Structures are given as C-alpha cells and as structure tokens.
Coordinates of C-alpha atoms in Angstrom, one line a residue:
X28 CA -95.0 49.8 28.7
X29 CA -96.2 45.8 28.3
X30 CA -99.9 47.5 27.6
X31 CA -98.6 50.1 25.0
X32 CA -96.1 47.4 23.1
X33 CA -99.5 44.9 23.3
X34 CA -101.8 47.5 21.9
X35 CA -99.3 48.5 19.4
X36 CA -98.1 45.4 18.0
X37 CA -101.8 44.8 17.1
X38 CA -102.5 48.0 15.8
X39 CA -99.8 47.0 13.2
X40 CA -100.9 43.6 12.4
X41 CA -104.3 44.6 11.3
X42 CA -102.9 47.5 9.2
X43 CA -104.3 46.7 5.6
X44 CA -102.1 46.3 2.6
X45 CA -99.2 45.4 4.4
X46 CA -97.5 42.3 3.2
X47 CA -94.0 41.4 3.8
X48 CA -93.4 38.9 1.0
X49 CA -90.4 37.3 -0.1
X50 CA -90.0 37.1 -3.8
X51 CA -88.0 34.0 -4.7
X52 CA -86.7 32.5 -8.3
X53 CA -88.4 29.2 -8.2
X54 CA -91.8 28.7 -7.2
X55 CA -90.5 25.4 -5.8
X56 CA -88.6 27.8 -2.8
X57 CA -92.6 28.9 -1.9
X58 CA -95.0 26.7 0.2
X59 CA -95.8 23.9 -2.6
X60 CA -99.2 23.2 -0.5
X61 CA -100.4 26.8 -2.5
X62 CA -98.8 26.7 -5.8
X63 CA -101.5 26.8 -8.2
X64 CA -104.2 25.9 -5.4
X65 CA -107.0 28.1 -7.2
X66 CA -106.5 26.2 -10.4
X67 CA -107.8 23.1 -8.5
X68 CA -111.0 21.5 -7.6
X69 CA -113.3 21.3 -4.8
X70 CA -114.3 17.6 -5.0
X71 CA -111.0 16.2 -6.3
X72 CA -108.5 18.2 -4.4
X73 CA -110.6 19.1 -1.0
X74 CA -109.6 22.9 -1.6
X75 CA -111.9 25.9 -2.3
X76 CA -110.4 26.6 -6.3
X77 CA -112.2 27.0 -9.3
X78 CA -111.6 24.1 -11.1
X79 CA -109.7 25.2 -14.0
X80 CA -107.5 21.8 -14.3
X81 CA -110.4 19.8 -14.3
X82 CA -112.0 22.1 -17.1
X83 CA -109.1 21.1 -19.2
X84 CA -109.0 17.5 -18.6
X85 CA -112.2 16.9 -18.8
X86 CA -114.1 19.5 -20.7
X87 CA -112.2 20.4 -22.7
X88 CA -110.1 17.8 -23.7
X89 CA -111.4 17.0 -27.4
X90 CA -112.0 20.6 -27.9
X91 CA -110.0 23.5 -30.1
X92 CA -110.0 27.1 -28.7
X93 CA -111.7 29.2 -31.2
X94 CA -110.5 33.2 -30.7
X95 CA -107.4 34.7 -28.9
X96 CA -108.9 36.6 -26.2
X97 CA -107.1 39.9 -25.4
X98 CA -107.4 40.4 -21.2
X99 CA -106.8 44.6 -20.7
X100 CA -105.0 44.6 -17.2
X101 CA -104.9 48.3 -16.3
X102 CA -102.9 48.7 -13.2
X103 CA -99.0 49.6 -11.9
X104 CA -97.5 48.3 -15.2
X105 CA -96.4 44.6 -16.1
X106 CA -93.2 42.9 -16.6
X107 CA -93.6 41.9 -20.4
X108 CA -90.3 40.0 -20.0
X109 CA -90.8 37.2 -17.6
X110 CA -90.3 34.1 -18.4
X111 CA -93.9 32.8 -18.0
X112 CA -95.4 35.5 -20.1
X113 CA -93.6 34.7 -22.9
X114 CA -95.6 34.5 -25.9
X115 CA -98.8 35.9 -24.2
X116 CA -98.4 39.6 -24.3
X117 CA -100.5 41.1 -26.6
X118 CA -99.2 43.3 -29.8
X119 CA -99.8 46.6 -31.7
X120 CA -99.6 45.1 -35.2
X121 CA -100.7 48.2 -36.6
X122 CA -97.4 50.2 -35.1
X123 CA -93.8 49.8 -35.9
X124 CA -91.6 49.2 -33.0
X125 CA -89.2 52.2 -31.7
X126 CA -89.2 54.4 -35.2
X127 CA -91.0 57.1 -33.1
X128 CA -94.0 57.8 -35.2
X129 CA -97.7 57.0 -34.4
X130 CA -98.2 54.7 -37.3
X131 CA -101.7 53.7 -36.5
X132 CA -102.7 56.9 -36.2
X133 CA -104.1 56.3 -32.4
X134 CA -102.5 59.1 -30.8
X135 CA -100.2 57.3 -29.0
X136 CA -96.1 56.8 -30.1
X137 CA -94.7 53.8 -30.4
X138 CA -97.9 51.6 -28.2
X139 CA -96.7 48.4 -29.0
X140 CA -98.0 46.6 -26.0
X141 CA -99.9 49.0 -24.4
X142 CA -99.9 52.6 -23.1
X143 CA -98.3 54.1 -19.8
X144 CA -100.4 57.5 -18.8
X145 CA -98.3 57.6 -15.7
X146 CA -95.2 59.0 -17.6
X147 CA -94.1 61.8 -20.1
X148 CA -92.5 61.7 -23.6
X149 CA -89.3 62.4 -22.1
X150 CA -89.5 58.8 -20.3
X151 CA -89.7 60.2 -17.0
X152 CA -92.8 58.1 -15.0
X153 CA -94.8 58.9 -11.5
X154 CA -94.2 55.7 -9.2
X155 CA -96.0 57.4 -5.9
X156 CA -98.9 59.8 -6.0
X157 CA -101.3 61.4 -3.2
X158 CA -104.6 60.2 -2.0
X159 CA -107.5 61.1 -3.6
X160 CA -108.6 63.2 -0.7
X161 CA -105.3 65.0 -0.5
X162 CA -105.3 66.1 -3.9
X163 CA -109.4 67.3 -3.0
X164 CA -108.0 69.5 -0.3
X165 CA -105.0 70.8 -2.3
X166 CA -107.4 71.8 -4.9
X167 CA -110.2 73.1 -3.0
X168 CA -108.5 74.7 -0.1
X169 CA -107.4 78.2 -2.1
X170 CA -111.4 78.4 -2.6
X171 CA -113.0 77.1 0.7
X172 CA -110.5 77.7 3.2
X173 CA -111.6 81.3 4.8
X174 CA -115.7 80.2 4.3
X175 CA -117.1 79.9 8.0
X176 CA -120.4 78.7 6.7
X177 CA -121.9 76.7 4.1
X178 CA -124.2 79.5 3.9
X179 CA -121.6 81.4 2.2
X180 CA -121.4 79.1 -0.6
X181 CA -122.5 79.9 -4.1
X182 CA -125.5 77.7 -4.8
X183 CA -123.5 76.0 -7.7
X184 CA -120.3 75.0 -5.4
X185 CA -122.3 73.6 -2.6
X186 CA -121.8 70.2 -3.6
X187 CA -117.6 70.5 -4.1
X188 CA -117.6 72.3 -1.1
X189 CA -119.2 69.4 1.1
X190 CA -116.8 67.4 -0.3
X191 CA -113.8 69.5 0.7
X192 CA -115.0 69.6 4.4
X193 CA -115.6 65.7 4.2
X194 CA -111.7 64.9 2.9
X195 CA -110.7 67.8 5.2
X196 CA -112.1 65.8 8.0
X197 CA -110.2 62.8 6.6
X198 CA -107.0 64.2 5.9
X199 CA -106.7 65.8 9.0
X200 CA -107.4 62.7 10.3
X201 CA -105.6 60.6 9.1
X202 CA -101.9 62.6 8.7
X203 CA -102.4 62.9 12.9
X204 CA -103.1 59.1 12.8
X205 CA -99.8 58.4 10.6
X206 CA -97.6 61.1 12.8
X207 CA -98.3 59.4 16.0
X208 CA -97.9 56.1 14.5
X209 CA -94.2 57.3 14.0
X210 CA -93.9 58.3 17.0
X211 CA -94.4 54.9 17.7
X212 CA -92.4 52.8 15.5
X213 CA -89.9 55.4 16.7
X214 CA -90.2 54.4 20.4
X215 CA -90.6 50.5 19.8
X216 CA -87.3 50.7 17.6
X217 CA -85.1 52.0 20.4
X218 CA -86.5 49.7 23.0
X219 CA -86.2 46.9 20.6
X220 CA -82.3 48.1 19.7
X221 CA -81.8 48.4 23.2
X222 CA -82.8 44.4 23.9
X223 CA -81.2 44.0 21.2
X224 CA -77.9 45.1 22.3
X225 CA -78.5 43.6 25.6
X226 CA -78.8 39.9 24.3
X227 CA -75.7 40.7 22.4
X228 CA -73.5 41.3 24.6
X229 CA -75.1 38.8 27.2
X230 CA -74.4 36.3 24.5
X231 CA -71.3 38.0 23.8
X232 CA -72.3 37.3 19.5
X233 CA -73.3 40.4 17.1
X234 CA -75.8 38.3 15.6
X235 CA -78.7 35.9 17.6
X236 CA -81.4 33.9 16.4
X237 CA -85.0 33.4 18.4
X238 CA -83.9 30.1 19.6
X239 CA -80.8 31.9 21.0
X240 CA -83.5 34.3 23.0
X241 CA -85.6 31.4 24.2
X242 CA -82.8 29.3 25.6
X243 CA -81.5 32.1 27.7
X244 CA -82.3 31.4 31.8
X245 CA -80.3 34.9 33.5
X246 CA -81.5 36.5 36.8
X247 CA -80.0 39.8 35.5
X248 CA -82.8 42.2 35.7
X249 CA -81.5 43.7 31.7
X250 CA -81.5 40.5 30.1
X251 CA -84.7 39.5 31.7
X252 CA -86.4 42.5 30.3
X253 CA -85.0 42.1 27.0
X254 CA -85.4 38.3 26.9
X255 CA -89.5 39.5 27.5
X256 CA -89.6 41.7 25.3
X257 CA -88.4 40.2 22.3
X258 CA -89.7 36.6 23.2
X259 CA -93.4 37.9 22.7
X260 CA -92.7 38.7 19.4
X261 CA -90.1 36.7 18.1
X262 CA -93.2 34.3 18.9
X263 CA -95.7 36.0 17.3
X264 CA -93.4 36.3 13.5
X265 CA -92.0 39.6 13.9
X266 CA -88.7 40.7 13.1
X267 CA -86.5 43.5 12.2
X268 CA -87.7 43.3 8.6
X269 CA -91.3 43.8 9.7
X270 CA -90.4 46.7 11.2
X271 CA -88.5 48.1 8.4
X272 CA -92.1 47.7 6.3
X273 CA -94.0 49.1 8.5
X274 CA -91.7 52.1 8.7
X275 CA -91.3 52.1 5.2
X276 CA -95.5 52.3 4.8
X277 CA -95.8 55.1 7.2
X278 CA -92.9 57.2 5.6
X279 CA -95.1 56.8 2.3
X280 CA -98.0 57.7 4.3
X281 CA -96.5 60.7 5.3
X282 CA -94.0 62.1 2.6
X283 CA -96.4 60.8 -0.2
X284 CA -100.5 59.7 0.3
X285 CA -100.9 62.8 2.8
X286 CA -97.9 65.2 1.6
X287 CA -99.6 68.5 0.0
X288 CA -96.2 69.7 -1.0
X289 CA -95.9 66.3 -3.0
X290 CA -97.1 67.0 -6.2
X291 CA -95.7 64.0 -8.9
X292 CA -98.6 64.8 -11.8
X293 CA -96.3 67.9 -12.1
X294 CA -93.9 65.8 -14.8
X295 CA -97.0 65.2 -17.0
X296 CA -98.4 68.8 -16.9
X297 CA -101.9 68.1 -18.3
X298 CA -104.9 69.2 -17.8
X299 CA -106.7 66.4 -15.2
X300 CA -110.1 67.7 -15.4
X301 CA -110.0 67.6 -19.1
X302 CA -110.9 64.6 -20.9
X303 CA -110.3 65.6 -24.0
X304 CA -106.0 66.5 -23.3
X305 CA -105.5 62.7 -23.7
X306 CA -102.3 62.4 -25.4
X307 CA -99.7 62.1 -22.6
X308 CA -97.9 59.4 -21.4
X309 CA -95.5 57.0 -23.3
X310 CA -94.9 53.6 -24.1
X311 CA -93.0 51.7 -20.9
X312 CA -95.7 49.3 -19.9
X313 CA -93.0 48.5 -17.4
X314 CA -92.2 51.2 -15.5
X315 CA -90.5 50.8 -12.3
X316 CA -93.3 49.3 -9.7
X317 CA -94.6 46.5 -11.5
X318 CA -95.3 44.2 -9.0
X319 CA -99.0 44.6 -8.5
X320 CA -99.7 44.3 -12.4
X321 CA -97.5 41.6 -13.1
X322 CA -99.0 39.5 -10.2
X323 CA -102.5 39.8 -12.0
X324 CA -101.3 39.3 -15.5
X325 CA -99.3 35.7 -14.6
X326 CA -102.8 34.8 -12.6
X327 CA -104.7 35.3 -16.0
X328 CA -102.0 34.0 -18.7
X329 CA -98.7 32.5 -17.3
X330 CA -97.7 29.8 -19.9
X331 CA -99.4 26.6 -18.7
X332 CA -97.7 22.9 -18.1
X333 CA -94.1 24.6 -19.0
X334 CA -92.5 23.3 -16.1
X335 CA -91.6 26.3 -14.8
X336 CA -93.4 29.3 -12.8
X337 CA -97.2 29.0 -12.5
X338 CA -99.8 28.1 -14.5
X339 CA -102.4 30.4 -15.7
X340 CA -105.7 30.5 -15.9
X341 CA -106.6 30.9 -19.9
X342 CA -104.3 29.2 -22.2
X343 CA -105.5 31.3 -25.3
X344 CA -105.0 34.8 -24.2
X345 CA -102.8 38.0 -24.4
X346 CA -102.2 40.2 -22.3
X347 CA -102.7 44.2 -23.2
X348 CA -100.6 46.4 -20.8
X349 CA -102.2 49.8 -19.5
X350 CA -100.4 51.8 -16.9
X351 CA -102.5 53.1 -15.2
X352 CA -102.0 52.6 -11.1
X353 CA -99.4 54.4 -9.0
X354 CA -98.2 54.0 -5.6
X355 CA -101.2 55.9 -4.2
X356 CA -104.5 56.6 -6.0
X357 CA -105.1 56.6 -9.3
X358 CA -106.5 59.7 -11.6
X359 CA -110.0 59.0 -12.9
X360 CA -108.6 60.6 -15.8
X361 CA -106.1 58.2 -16.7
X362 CA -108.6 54.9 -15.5
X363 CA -110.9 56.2 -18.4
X364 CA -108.6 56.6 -20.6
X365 CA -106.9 53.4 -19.9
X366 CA -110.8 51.7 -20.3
X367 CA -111.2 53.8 -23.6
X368 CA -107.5 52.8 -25.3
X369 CA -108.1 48.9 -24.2
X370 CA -112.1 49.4 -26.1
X371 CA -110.6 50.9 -29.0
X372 CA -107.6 48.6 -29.1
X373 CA -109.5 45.3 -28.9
X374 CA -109.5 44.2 -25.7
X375 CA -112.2 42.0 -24.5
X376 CA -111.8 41.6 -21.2
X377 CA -110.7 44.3 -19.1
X378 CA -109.7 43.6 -15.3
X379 CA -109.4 46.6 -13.1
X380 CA -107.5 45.8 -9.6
X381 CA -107.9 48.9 -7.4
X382 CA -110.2 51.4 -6.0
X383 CA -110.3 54.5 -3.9
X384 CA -112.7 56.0 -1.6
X385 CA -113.2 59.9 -3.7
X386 CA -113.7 60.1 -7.3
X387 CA -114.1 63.8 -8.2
X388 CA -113.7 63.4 -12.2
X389 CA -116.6 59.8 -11.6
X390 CA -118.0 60.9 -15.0
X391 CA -115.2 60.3 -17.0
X392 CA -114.7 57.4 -15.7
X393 CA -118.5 56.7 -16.0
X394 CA -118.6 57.4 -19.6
X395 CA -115.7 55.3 -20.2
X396 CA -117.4 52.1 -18.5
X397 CA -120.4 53.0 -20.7
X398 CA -118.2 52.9 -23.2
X399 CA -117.5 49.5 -22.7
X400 CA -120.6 48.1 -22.1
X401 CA -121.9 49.6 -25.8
X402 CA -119.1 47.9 -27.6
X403 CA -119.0 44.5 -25.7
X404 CA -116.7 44.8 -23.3
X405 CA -116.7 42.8 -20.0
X406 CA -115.0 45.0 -16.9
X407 CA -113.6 42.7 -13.8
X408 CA -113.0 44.8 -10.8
X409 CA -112.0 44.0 -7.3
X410 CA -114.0 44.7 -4.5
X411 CA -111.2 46.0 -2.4
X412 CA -109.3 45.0 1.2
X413 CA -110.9 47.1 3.7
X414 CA -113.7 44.7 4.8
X415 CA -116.5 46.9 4.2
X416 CA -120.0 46.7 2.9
X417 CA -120.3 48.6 -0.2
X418 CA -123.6 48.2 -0.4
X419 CA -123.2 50.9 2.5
X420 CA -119.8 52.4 1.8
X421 CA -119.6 53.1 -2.2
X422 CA -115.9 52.4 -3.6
X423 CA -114.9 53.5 -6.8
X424 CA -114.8 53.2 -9.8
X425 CA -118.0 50.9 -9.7
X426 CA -120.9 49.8 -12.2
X427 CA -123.3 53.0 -11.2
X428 CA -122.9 55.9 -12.9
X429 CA -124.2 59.4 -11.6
X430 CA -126.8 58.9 -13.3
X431 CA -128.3 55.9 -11.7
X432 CA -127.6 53.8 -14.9
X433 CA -126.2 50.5 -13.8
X434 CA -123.4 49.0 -16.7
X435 CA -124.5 45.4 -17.2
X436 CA -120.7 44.5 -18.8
X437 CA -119.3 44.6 -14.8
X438 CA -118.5 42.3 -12.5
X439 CA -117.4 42.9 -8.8
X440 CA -115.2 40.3 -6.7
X441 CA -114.2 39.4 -3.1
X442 CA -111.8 37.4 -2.2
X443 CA -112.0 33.6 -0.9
X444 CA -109.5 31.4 1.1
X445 CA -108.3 27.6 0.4
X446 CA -110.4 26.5 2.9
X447 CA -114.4 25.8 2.6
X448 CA -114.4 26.2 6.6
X449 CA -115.5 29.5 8.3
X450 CA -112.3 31.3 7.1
X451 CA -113.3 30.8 3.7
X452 CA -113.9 34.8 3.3
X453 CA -110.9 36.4 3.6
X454 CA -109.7 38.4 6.8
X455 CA -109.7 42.0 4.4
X456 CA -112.0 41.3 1.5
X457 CA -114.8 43.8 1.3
X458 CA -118.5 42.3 0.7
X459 CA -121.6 43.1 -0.6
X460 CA -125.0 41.2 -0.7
X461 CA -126.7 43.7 -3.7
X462 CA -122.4 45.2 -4.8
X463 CA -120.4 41.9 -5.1
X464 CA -121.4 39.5 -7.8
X465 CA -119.3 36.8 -6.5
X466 CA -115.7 35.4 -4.5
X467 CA -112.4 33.9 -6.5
X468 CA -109.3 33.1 -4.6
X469 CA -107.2 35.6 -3.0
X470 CA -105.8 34.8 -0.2
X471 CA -101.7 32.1 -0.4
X472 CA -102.1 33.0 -4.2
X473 CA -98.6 32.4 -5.8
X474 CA -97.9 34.4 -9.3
X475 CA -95.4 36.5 -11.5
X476 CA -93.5 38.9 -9.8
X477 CA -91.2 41.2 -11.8
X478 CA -87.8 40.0 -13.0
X479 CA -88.5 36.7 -13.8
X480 CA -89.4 35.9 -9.5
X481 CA -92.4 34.6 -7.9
X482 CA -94.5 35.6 -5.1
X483 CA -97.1 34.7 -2.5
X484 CA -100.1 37.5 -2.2
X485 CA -103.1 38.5 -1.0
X486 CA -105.8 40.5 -2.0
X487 CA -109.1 41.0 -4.0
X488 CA -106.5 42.6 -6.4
X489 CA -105.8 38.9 -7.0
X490 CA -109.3 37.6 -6.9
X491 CA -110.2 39.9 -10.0
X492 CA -107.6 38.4 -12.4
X493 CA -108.5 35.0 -11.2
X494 CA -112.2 35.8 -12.1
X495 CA -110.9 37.3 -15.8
X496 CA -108.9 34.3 -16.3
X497 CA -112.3 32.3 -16.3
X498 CA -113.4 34.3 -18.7
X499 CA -111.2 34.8 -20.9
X500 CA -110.9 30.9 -21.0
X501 CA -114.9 30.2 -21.6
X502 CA -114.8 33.3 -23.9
X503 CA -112.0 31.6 -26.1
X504 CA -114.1 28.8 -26.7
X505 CA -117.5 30.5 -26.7
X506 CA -116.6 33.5 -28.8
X507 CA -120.2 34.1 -29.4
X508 CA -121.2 35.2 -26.0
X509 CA -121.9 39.0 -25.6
X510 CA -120.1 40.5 -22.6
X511 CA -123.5 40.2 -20.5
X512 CA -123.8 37.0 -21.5
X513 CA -120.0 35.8 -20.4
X514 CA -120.6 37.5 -16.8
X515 CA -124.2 35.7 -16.9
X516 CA -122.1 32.3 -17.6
X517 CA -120.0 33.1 -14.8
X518 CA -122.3 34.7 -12.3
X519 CA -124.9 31.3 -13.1
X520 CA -122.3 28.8 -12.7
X521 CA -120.7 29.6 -9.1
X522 CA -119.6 27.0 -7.0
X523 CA -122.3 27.5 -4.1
X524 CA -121.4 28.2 -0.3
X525 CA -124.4 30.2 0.3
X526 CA -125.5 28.3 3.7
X527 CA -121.8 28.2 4.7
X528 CA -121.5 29.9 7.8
X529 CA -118.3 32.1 7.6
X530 CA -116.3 34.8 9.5
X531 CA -117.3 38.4 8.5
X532 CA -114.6 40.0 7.0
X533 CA -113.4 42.3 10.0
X534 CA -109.6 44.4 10.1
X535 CA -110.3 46.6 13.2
X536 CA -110.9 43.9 16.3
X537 CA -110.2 39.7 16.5
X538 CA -114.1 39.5 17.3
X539 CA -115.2 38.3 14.3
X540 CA -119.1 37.1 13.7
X541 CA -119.8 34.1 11.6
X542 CA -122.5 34.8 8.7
X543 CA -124.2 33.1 5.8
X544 CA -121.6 33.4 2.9
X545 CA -125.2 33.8 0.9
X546 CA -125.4 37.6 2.8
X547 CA -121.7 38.2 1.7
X548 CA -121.9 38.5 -2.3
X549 CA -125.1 38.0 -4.5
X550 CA -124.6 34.5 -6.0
X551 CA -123.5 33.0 -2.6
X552 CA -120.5 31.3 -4.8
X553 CA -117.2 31.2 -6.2
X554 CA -116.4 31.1 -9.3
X555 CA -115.8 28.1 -11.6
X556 CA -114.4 27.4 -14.7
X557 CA -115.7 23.9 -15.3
X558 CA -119.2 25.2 -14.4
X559 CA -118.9 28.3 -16.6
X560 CA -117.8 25.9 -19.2
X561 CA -120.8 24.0 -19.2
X562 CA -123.5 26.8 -18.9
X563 CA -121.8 28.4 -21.7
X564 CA -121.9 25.5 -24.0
X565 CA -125.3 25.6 -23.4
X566 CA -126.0 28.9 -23.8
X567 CA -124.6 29.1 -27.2
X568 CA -126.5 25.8 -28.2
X569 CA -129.4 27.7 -27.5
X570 CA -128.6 30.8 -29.1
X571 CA -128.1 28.7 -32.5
X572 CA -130.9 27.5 -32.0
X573 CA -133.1 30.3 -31.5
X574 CA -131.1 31.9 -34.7
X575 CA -132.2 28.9 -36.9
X576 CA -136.0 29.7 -35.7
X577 CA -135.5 32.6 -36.8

C-alpha cells in the first residue's frame, strides 16, 4: 500500500490545471511578498517583473496618455462589477442599455459591454463543455465507426477520418485514465476516513489538526498506521480540501470533458460548422464561471494607486468583455467570432488565454486572425501549461494558418517566475525556440477574482494579460504604432535571460534538465514595460521623421 499511496500522491501533484486557491476579500489576507510582484523591477526590487512602476515614475512622469486603448479579453466572462474595474470596462455607445433592440445595428441585442456566444436569448449559458476530441468522435463516429480500413475511405474524407482514429486513440485513452484515477481517489478516501476515524477516537476529539497527528507517541498498531499515513501528507500540504478538488476535476473529466452523452451546445442550437449562423448568444459578459476572465482583465486594468485590490498594468484602458471560454474547450466558431465582434467593435488589443490540442473548424478561426492583422489588430495568446514544445506539438489557435501564411499581429507567451534563478521558467509553461515570442509573469500572480475577492494564480493564462497590459500601456502613449510595430516594441525591448541556465519546463517526472532560457522562447527575455517605453518613443521619432522626408 505505502508504494501505491507514494505513487499516487505524485500522480496528483503533477496533474496540470489543478489549483486549490483561496479567494479572499483583501489582498492584504494574501502573501504581501507577491502582491503586485510583476509590476516591479529587476534592478530595484531584485525580482524577475517587468518594470511597470518604474515606467511610471520615471518615464513617464511628465508625460500625458494620448488614446484610450480598448484590451478585447475573450475568455470565461468577466466580473464588470468589481471594485477595481470600476471605470475601466469598456462601453457600447452606439446601443441603448436593456430596451431590447439592436440599436447599432451589429447583430447583437443589447451588447453593451461585450457579447457572450456561450448563451441563448432566453438567458440560459453553457458553463462546462466537452473536449475537442470528444466532440471529433461524437461527430465522426456515425460515419467511421464500421470502416476496418483506411482503404475504405472516400478519397475526399481521408483526412477527417485520420483525425477520428487519432482522438479515438485519445479519448479512449484518456476516459480509462480518468476511470482508474477514480478508482483511486475512491480507495485513498476510505483509507484516509478510516485514519481519520482512528485519530479521532484515539484523541477522543471530532476534529484534529496536523500538530495533533505529530505529537501522538501510541504502540497501538491502528493508531500507528494512521499516525503514518496521514503524517506523510499532512507534511507534504495535503488535506481533505485537496482531495475534494481533485475529485471534483476527475468528476468533470468524466461526466463532462469525456462524456459523449453530454451535449451543452444543445441550448444554442446553431449551426457550428457555419460561420455565417453568427447571431446567437446574449449579452451577460458575466455569466456564472468568471474567474479565469476576470483574473486576466484585473492583470491588464485594475484601477491603479486606489488603495485597494491590485494594480494594473495600463492605466488608460478598457476592457471589452467577449465570452467566449467554457469549462472545457472552446468552439472555433465562437473564438472567431469573438476576434471578429472585438475587430469590428474597436478593440486594439485582443488577449486570448486558452488553447486546445484539435481545431476541426482552424479556418474560421484563421480567417478571423487574418482579420485582425488587416485592420491593425495585435492578438496576445498564451502558450499554454502542458510544458511542451510547440515548435513540435502545434496548440491552437496559433499565428499559422492552413495555409502556411504566418499573421504578423501575434504574439505567443510562456510564463516566468519571481525569481531570475533556474526556476525562473515556470514548472507548466509550454516553450518554444521558433513558437514563443517571449516569457511575462505567471507563476504567485495575485489579481481580480469575481465578487469583488482576490486571488493567487498560476498560469500562461496570466502571462498573456500581463504581456497585453504592456501594450496597451506603450500603445496609449504611442498611438501611432501599427500592431506589428507594438509587438516589434515589445518583442525588441525584453529584459534578457538568454544565457540563464534554467529548469525545462517538465509535469510528468521531478527530473528536470537545466537549459539556456535563450532555447526556451525566441527573444531569450521577458517582457518590459520601461524598455518597450523607450524603443517605442524612438520608433515613433523615427517614423516622423522619415514622414517629414517624405
């Protein structure tokens, strides 16, 4: 049993995307040693941030913002109410709140702040959703389930076909995976009731703490057993609550990610292979899983030096609210949509926290990036937690399109730690020497949770918003710059930790290599706003220039 509890326990802490947070109502309830750690500077404040208070005090100082940037955040939804948003959240001046009618003539009722395609006009909204490759199989099973052979495959179906056998592979996979898994939270919750219950009564309380486990010195062969098996892991931070996560996880796993029978695009009823049946959704930016989405939008714009919360990145920005991002994976569908609605709609900056590992509808979401990139719009993205090369292992959406055309307007980001030692990658973050532009902080980053609460992450989600902070903040003072000309001011102006030597990113094992942090991204750096500051100043000084030659 000591072996399988060993192995277990392990298998659980290197399960990505689990985070048992606590969300509190004063920052000052957090570890103050992180609040606002990426705002800070290398030099100054011996941590790895990106120097966004020393932009403002020093840069900045004698200078006047000269456009409100508008920052698309397309992801679970956003809390438009919390108190250190206030004032930043962007707003439909062409629509009439709550009279029901499409007054700007969009398409979409009543878009005030934003758009939610994960709902329908009756105000119901999709919170969980499948896996990409579950909804492959669920699609492509009534056609490819009796073929024995690819042979037997039209020439024109070959390619979907693959496809299906490939997520086949992976859902079978993977739903095994999850059912044994609880099989074994199931086992390591009775054994951990039954010590439980032991120390209980040996103490004769209904309650203990892990000091009370520690102290205890019994020759009873039952207490001794339970006193060993809980020490371990008292000692090692997990408790009850972690286990209710990680059952939690593995029920969505199950009942949700790699459920067939779960079907939640049902309430919407459109068409998702048809671009064109866009007019779906309704205007709750909130919804009811805004966590993720308000996390990233306090990152870029929480009101700054208010004395309460955190303080964002760009001091001269709003906020435009697409929902977009389920519990699950999103729909390329509504991602291209969501890019097309914040391109029409004015958004400058659009920051895209997610990615999957299948993108059957990639061309709409392709076009839409073009989209983008032909009306000046720069596209964040996060490089995702699975601590993978993607210059191997493609994750989607990303700046090539099926065509081989490579969007200029993009830029991709891993996440960094607090530290400029060799755990200055973080544990998760995936990498990329030719697919990631560059790293931003992700890992202890304390921002906006719903309801007016704060929270400690983790995440390239979080490194993304840090990254479209920064630019939004040069581009409101640099209006000039083209979208390929902001990333260029960013991607020229990292911080650099190229001969660094650094753990790779690994999730599977505790042997980790050390590597140049040059081999990890393309620039080598982090990002940073006093840098970008400078290079964009320039920038613009030459582009007047060369326009007076002219």
């Amino acid at each position: 049993m000591k072996r399988f509890f060993s192995a277990f326990l392990l298998a659980l802490y290197l399960i990505p995307a689990i985070t048992f947070a606590q969300q509190v109502s004063k920052v000052e309830e957090l570890d103050a040693s992180f609040l606002n750690w990426h705002n800070m500077d290398q030099k100054s404040d011996k941590v790895a941030g990106v120097s966004v208070n020393k932009a403002y005090l020093e840069f900045l100082k004698d200078k006047k913002p000269k456009k409100k940037v508008v920052v698309a955040v397309i992801d679970s939804g956003v809390d438009i109410e919390h108190e250190d948003l206030q004032g930043k959240i962007w707003v439909n001046k062409k629509e009439i709140p709550g009279n029901g009618i499409d007054d700007d003539g969009n398409g979409y009722i009543d878009d005030i702040h934003g758009w939610n395609f994960l709902g329908n006009a009756a105000g119901e909204n999709i919170r969980d959703e499948n896996l990409e490759q579950t909804r492959i199989v669920r699609n492509l099973q009534p056609v490819f389930k009796n073929i024995a052979s690819i042979e037997e495959v039209p020439a024109d179906q070959v390619e979907a076909y693959k496809m299906y056998l490939e997520c086949k592979k992976v859902f079978d996979e993977e739903t095994a995976q999850h059912k044994a898994r609880r099989k074994d939270l199931e086992a390591f919750e009775k054994r951990m009731f039954q010590a439980e219950e032991i120390i209980k009564k040996h103490l004769n309380k209904d309650s203990f703490s892990p000091d009370d486990v520690y102290k205890i010195n019994s020759s009873n062969e039952a207490v001794v057993w339970a006193k060993n098996f809980l020490e371990p892991r008292y000692k090692q931070g997990f408790n009850r609550e972690m286990l209710e996560g990680m059952k939690e996880r593995n029920s969505l796993q199950l009942d949700k990610y790699y459920n067939l029978a779960f079907e939640p695009r049902k309430i919407i009823n459109d068409d998702i292979e048809d671009i064109n049946d866009r007019y779906y959704g309704n205007a709750d930016v909130k919804g009811d899983r805004a966590d993720h989405g308000t996390l990233v939008a306090g990152l870029i714009a929480a009101i700054r030096n208010n004395g309460i919360g955190i303080d964002g990145i760009a001091d001269h920005v709003e906020i435009m609210v697409l929902r977009t991002v389920p519990h699950g994976d999103e729909l390329d569908k509504d991602v291209a949509l969501s890019i097309i609605y914040a391109v029409d709609n004015g958004a400058d900056i659009i920051n895209l926290s997610f990615g999957k590992d299948y993108s059957p509808q990639k061309f709409m979401v392709d076009q839409a990036i073009k989209y983008a990139e032909d009306r000046n719009v720069l596209i964040v993205h996060a490089a995702g937690n699975g601590a993978t090369n993607i210059d191997e292992t493609e994750r989607y959406p990303t700046k090539r399109t099926n065509e081989n055309h490579y969007v200029k307007n993009w830029i991709n980001v891993g996440a960094s730690s607090k530290t400029a030692n060799k755990n200055l990658t973080a544990v998760f973050s995936n990498y990329g020497e030719k697919n990631v532009d560059l790293f931003a902080p992700g890992v202890d980053v304390i921002s906006l949770y719903p309801e007016s609460l704060y929270d400690m992450t983790d995440g390239t989600s979080f490194s993304s918003p840090v990254v479209a902070g920064v630019a939004a903040l040069v581009l409101s003072y640099y209006p000039e710059l083209t979208a390929v000309e902001l990333k260029e001011a960013l991607v020229k102006s990292t911080v650099s930790y190229g001969k660094k030597k650094v753990l790779l990113p690994n999730i599977t094992t505790r042997d980790k290599k050390k590597v140049k942090f040059a081999t990890l991204s393309n620039t080598g750096g982090i990002v940073n706003a006093y840098e970008a500051l400078k290079l964009a100043e320039k920038m613009v000084m030459e582009k007047t220039v060369e326009t007076e030659r002219r």
